[in-house]
Amino acid sequence: MEERRKMIEMTGIVKKYFIDTPNELAALNGVDLTVHEGEFLAVVGASGSGKSTLMNIIGTLDRPTEGHYTLDGVDTNAAKDSELSSIRNQKVGFVFQTYNLIARTSALMNVELPMLYGGMSRKERNERAEELLRMVGMEERMKHRPEELSGGQKQRVAIARAMGNDPSIILADEPTGALDSSTGRMVMDLFHQLHDEKGKTIILITHSPELAEETERIITLKDGAVISEREGSGHAVV
Amino acid sequence: MLLYENIRLAFSSLRANKMRAFLTMLGIIIGISSVIAIMTVGESIESSVTDTMGSLGATNITVSLQEKEDEEEGESVEMGMQFEGPGRMRTPTEDDYFTDAMLHDYCENYPDTIEAISVQESLSSGQLLVDKLYANVSPSGVSDGFFLANDLELIDGRYFSDHEIENHSMAAIISDKAVNNLFQGDTDAAIGSTISLVSGDQYLTVTVVGVYEYEQSIYSFGNTSEKDLSTDLYLPLPTARDLNHTTGESSFTVVTAAVTDVDSFISSTEQFFNTYYRNNRNFEVYAFSMSSMLDSLTSMMGTITTGIALIAGIALLVGGIGVMNIMLVSITERTREIGTRKAIGAPNSAIRMQFLVEAMVICLIGGIIGVILGTVLGLVAAKVLDMPATPSISSILISLGFSMAVGIFFGYYPANKAAKMDPIDALRYE
């Protein structure tokens, strides 16, 4: 464990909203978190526990009010906004509950998007996007637009997009929340595949204890603090 | 780097809302097409007027009689009697006309400046008759200078001889169209022939001495058939004066030498003739040149153009505000898309560029449609006015550039707003 690279290193993360007003609210209250390369981690907690805030900070969409956060060796506290864009582009792959594919744009173009912003050449990103869509089993529907895809298919395209620039971590926020159990199972299997075969670091944010059990480590948040941390099975419960 | 993708994206987003995109473009289309149409018509009018003026000779000076402003009458006008005005208008009588003696003195006075003097005495319109054939004509008596002043060249025969002028003889110069109607185009048969001319209630006999080539005037609208076309027939000036029982004219044209300062010669001419008219109760002399007419016409066109440009500018302003409005709606609708793009790692500059390009594409498409529509309108208008159509390349280029500028100006604020959105809020937007 110790010799593995630290992907995420958070110390004393505090996030407050409405600072210096009577409504001041601490969404995160001193969170310490370390995630190593290749870990499959679940963050669970009731709504309002600070899950989303933590995810936003891990994904560098938001900055902590206090504390220190290093992502894959990059000090995010010191980074400018434009540098955070490029960190998100290269080191983080987002998978959202609501898929968030770009409408009226083919599956292929959606997968190419992070590579486009990363400055990859057209030929290279086209080849890579096709390869990623094959990996998630969507090779038959590369030219289809999101409107023409089912929920499970959309989420598979979204996962392929998250893999676009071969990121350090994949950040999945309730990825099966909008899917029925069988397509949800398919999506979870895909995460296991990415973890087992590609050695990806995956952080799964969920309120489902069953899904959390499938991961290697389960972190429970309550009122902006980590209240428990335990090991999971690390594989799907059949 | 992202330009190609941004343009593709802009088109796909416009395709998704075709009606909305078209309505947004409408302001730009109206503005640009009105500019192009008016420029096309304006340039057509200007070039055809310049051509005509050139052929008439811009250095020709027309001298005519003008009613003197009577001081007593001036008062009555102020007292609200101006409706009687037309009834009181005097026409020059025999006593007021320019006489040959005056013209002779005038030529003597400015021998280096005056090349020729053109005098025309019009007769009642009528018909030439040969057996059962006819040709409509507008007969008039002209001085030698007339042919020079009007750039009229004979295709066959000759001008009037001194002998014919002095003897007030019935020699005539007719058009090739008249020859076509009367002699089946055989000019040799026409020249020397003696034919009947009915002018008003006078029955005359004229001898054809020359034939000139008829040129369609830009002022002749409609299409009279070749057969009924009325062309000019020229007689020697003294002959026509005999027929009209007059000895002078109320106006004439001076052909000046090329080097003359036309404007100063106009005032010298007025001064010279007004010495004759100092004691005339009713008339004074007024001279003007085609170039001074051209100047006032050009400045009038300029005023019209400025007015239209102002209206077009307002249309473009309104169109631009429309574009800004629709872009603001568009970024609100696509807030989640913007959030997603930011999460994926799009820098603010890429988001700004995406929406700026979209606004520019809307304006440019509007501009292109406007240019096409305006050119068609301008060409149709020029055709209706029977003028040569000249679509103005420079105004097309300026219009396209201007519509892009409208896109950038009115697209920047919405695009910047999109670029500065907070990614978390944008992702959470319902």
Coordinates of C-alpha atoms in Angstrom, one line a residue, chain B residues 156-338:
Chain B
D156 CA -25.4 60.0 -94.8
G157 CA -25.9 63.3 -96.8
R158 CA -24.8 66.7 -95.5
Y159 CA -25.7 69.5 -93.1
F160 CA -27.5 72.6 -94.3
S161 CA -25.6 74.7 -96.7
D162 CA -25.2 78.5 -96.1
H163 CA -27.4 79.0 -99.2
E164 CA -30.2 76.9 -97.7
I165 CA -30.0 78.8 -94.4
E166 CA -30.0 82.2 -96.0
N167 CA -32.9 81.4 -98.4
H168 CA -35.0 79.9 -95.6
S169 CA -35.3 76.8 -97.8
M170 CA -37.3 73.6 -96.9
A171 CA -34.2 71.4 -96.5
A172 CA -34.6 68.6 -93.9
I173 CA -32.4 66.2 -91.9
I174 CA -34.3 63.1 -90.8
S175 CA -33.5 60.0 -88.7
D176 CA -32.5 56.6 -90.0
K177 CA -35.7 55.3 -88.3
A178 CA -37.8 57.6 -90.5
V179 CA -35.9 56.3 -93.5
N180 CA -36.7 52.8 -92.4
N181 CA -40.4 53.6 -92.3
L182 CA -40.6 55.6 -95.6
F183 CA -37.9 54.2 -97.8
Q184 CA -37.3 50.7 -96.4
G185 CA -34.0 51.8 -95.0
D186 CA -32.7 53.0 -98.4
T187 CA -30.9 56.2 -97.5
D188 CA -29.8 56.8 -101.1
A189 CA -33.4 56.9 -102.1
A190 CA -34.2 59.2 -99.2
I191 CA -31.6 61.8 -99.8
G192 CA -32.7 64.3 -102.4
S193 CA -36.3 63.1 -102.3
T194 CA -39.1 65.6 -101.8
I195 CA -41.7 64.5 -99.3
S196 CA -44.8 65.9 -97.6
L197 CA -44.6 67.0 -94.0
V198 CA -47.8 67.6 -92.0
S199 CA -46.9 69.8 -88.9
G200 CA -49.9 70.8 -86.9
D201 CA -52.3 72.4 -89.4
Q202 CA -49.5 73.2 -91.9
Y203 CA -49.0 71.1 -95.0
L204 CA -45.4 71.5 -96.1
T205 CA -43.0 69.9 -98.6
V206 CA -39.4 69.2 -97.6
T207 CA -36.3 68.0 -99.4
V208 CA -34.2 65.5 -97.4
V209 CA -30.5 66.5 -97.4
G210 CA -29.1 64.4 -94.6
V211 CA -29.8 61.3 -92.3
Y212 CA -28.6 61.0 -88.7
E213 CA -28.5 57.9 -86.5
Y214 CA -31.4 57.9 -83.9
E215 CA -30.3 57.1 -80.4
Q216 CA -32.7 55.9 -77.8
S217 CA -32.9 58.4 -75.0
I218 CA -32.9 57.2 -71.4
Y219 CA -35.9 59.5 -70.9
S220 CA -38.1 57.6 -73.4
F221 CA -40.0 55.1 -71.3
G222 CA -42.3 52.4 -72.6
N223 CA -41.8 50.7 -75.9
T224 CA -43.5 52.4 -78.8
S225 CA -43.4 50.2 -81.9
E226 CA -40.7 51.0 -84.4
K227 CA -43.3 52.1 -86.8
D228 CA -44.9 54.7 -84.6
L229 CA -41.7 55.9 -83.0
S230 CA -41.5 59.7 -83.2
T231 CA -38.0 61.0 -84.1
D232 CA -36.6 64.5 -84.6
L233 CA -36.7 66.2 -88.0
Y234 CA -34.4 69.2 -88.4
L235 CA -35.0 72.3 -90.6
P236 CA -32.8 75.4 -91.0
L237 CA -33.5 77.8 -88.1
P238 CA -34.8 80.7 -90.3
T239 CA -37.2 78.4 -92.0
A240 CA -38.7 77.3 -88.7
R241 CA -38.9 80.9 -87.5
D242 CA -40.9 81.8 -90.6
L243 CA -43.3 79.0 -90.0
N244 CA -43.7 80.0 -86.3
H245 CA -43.7 83.8 -87.2
T246 CA -41.0 84.5 -84.6
T247 CA -37.7 86.3 -84.7
G248 CA -36.0 85.0 -81.5
E249 CA -35.8 82.4 -78.8
S250 CA -36.4 82.2 -75.1
S251 CA -33.3 80.0 -74.6
F252 CA -30.2 78.8 -76.3
T253 CA -27.2 76.6 -75.6
V254 CA -23.5 77.7 -75.7
V255 CA -20.8 75.2 -76.5
T256 CA -17.7 76.4 -74.7
A257 CA -14.1 75.7 -75.5
A258 CA -12.6 72.8 -73.5
V259 CA -10.3 75.0 -71.4
T260 CA -13.0 77.4 -70.2
D261 CA -13.8 77.9 -66.6
V262 CA -17.5 77.2 -66.9
D263 CA -18.6 78.6 -63.6
S264 CA -17.0 82.0 -64.2
F265 CA -18.2 82.1 -67.8
I266 CA -21.8 81.5 -66.6
S267 CA -21.7 84.7 -64.5
S268 CA -20.0 86.6 -67.4
T269 CA -22.8 85.4 -69.7
E270 CA -25.5 86.5 -67.3
Q271 CA -23.9 89.9 -66.8
F272 CA -23.5 90.4 -70.6
F273 CA -27.1 89.6 -71.4
N274 CA -28.6 91.4 -68.4
T275 CA -27.3 94.7 -69.8
Y276 CA -30.0 94.1 -72.5
Y277 CA -32.6 93.2 -70.0
R278 CA -32.0 96.0 -67.4
N279 CA -35.0 97.9 -68.6
N280 CA -37.1 94.8 -69.2
R281 CA -39.9 94.8 -66.6
N282 CA -40.6 91.1 -66.6
F283 CA -37.5 89.1 -67.4
E284 CA -33.9 88.6 -66.6
V285 CA -31.3 86.1 -67.9
Y286 CA -30.4 82.9 -66.1
A287 CA -27.5 80.6 -67.2
F288 CA -26.6 77.2 -66.0
S289 CA -24.4 74.3 -67.1
M290 CA -24.9 70.5 -67.1
S291 CA -22.0 70.2 -64.6
S292 CA -23.7 72.4 -62.1
M293 CA -26.9 70.4 -62.6
L294 CA -24.8 67.2 -62.1
D295 CA -23.4 68.6 -58.9
S296 CA -26.8 69.4 -57.4
L297 CA -28.1 65.9 -58.5
T298 CA -25.1 64.2 -56.9
S299 CA -25.5 66.1 -53.7
M300 CA -29.2 65.2 -53.7
M301 CA -28.3 61.5 -54.2
G302 CA -25.8 61.9 -51.4
T303 CA -28.6 63.1 -49.1
I304 CA -30.9 60.2 -50.0
T305 CA -28.1 57.7 -49.5
T306 CA -27.2 59.1 -46.1
G307 CA -30.9 58.9 -45.1
I308 CA -31.2 55.3 -46.2
A309 CA -27.9 54.4 -44.6
L310 CA -29.2 55.9 -41.3
I311 CA -32.4 53.8 -41.5
A312 CA -30.2 50.7 -42.4
G313 CA -28.0 51.6 -39.4
I314 CA -31.0 51.6 -37.1
A315 CA -32.2 48.3 -38.6
L316 CA -28.7 46.8 -37.9
L317 CA -28.7 48.2 -34.4
V318 CA -32.1 46.6 -33.7
G319 CA -30.9 43.4 -35.5
G320 CA -27.8 43.4 -33.3
I321 CA -29.8 43.8 -30.1
G322 CA -32.0 40.9 -31.4
V323 CA -28.9 38.8 -31.8
M324 CA -27.7 39.7 -28.3
N325 CA -31.1 38.8 -26.9
I326 CA -31.2 35.4 -28.6
M327 CA -27.6 34.6 -27.5
L328 CA -28.6 35.4 -23.9
V329 CA -31.6 33.0 -24.2
S330 CA -29.3 30.5 -25.8
I331 CA -26.7 30.5 -23.1
T332 CA -29.4 30.2 -20.4
E333 CA -30.9 27.2 -22.2
R334 CA -27.5 25.7 -22.5
T335 CA -26.2 26.4 -19.0
R336 CA -25.8 22.7 -18.2
E337 CA -23.9 22.3 -21.5
I338 CA -21.6 25.1 -20.5

